[in-house]
């Protein structure tokens, strides 16, 4: 299994225990996600030290205020590492107290430009902002040349085909396993656009909801989607792993 989105730096010793037991846990690779310039730097170091760890780098919408041309330039230098597979997580979050939508949009566009310039896909965080996100991505379609993914997808059936129409992948985390989650639209997503992730340490899937999530729990996300689609977990695992390597193409190099 490949966990396409985890925050390893939030674990003791940057997830050393998790990394050491990856093969026992059936984990082929984990992508550590950046949210600030500092954790993006640390994430690249971690990925460079561990063969099966990869890094996404970027500034999370809540930290939009910290972005300057210098920060973008530093991210650009970091993106040159062979272990950096994506720009993210970047996006729009309208749930944060006192959020500045215009600033978040500007910062998102700057980072979409960075992804395009560095020939990398991007990883989108979107909370309560589906309409603005779709409009912004549509208006900046010229910057989507290496695709991207909607992380922890939670915008429901209404938006999924719209994001798919932009050529994006749809990634699910523990949220898709929750009792009240709408899973009816899963079958409408082409199999070659599906990804699985944990967002660890957040969003532990059922039956572990409420505990500190770990990358190995991506298995529960995989199993739930496989049941919904009526295919075996091993087949879906093969498909989602291939998808991850196609999107995060630097993984295979
Ligand atoms: Zn995340």
Short mmCIF file of C-alpha atoms and ligand atoms in Angstrom, two decimals, residues 5-7 33-35 60 89 123 125 151-152 197-200 202-203, ligand 1:
data_model
loop_
_atom_site.label_atom_id
_atom_site.label_comp_id
_atom_site.label_asym_id
_atom_site.label_seq_id
_atom_site.Cartn_x
_atom_site.Cartn_y
_atom_site.Cartn_z
CA UNK A 5 -0.61 11.82 2.51
CA UNK A 6 0.76 11.69 6.06
CA UNK A 7 2.38 14.08 8.51
CA UNK A 33 3.25 16.38 3.44
CA UNK A 34 4.50 19.90 4.02
CA UNK A 35 2.44 22.65 5.62
CA UNK A 60 -0.96 25.19 3.96
CA UNK A 89 -0.58 20.64 0.77
CA UNK A 123 -1.91 18.18 -3.55
CA UNK A 125 -6.53 20.82 0.64
CA UNK A 151 -6.72 15.29 -0.78
CA UNK A 152 -9.13 13.92 1.86
CA UNK A 197 -4.24 8.16 2.20
CA UNK A 198 -4.42 8.54 5.97
CA UNK A 199 -3.68 12.22 6.75
CA UNK A 200 -2.07 10.69 9.87
CA UNK A 202 -5.50 12.95 11.93
CA UNK A 203 -8.71 11.27 10.78
ZN1 LIG B 1 -2.76 16.83 5.71
#
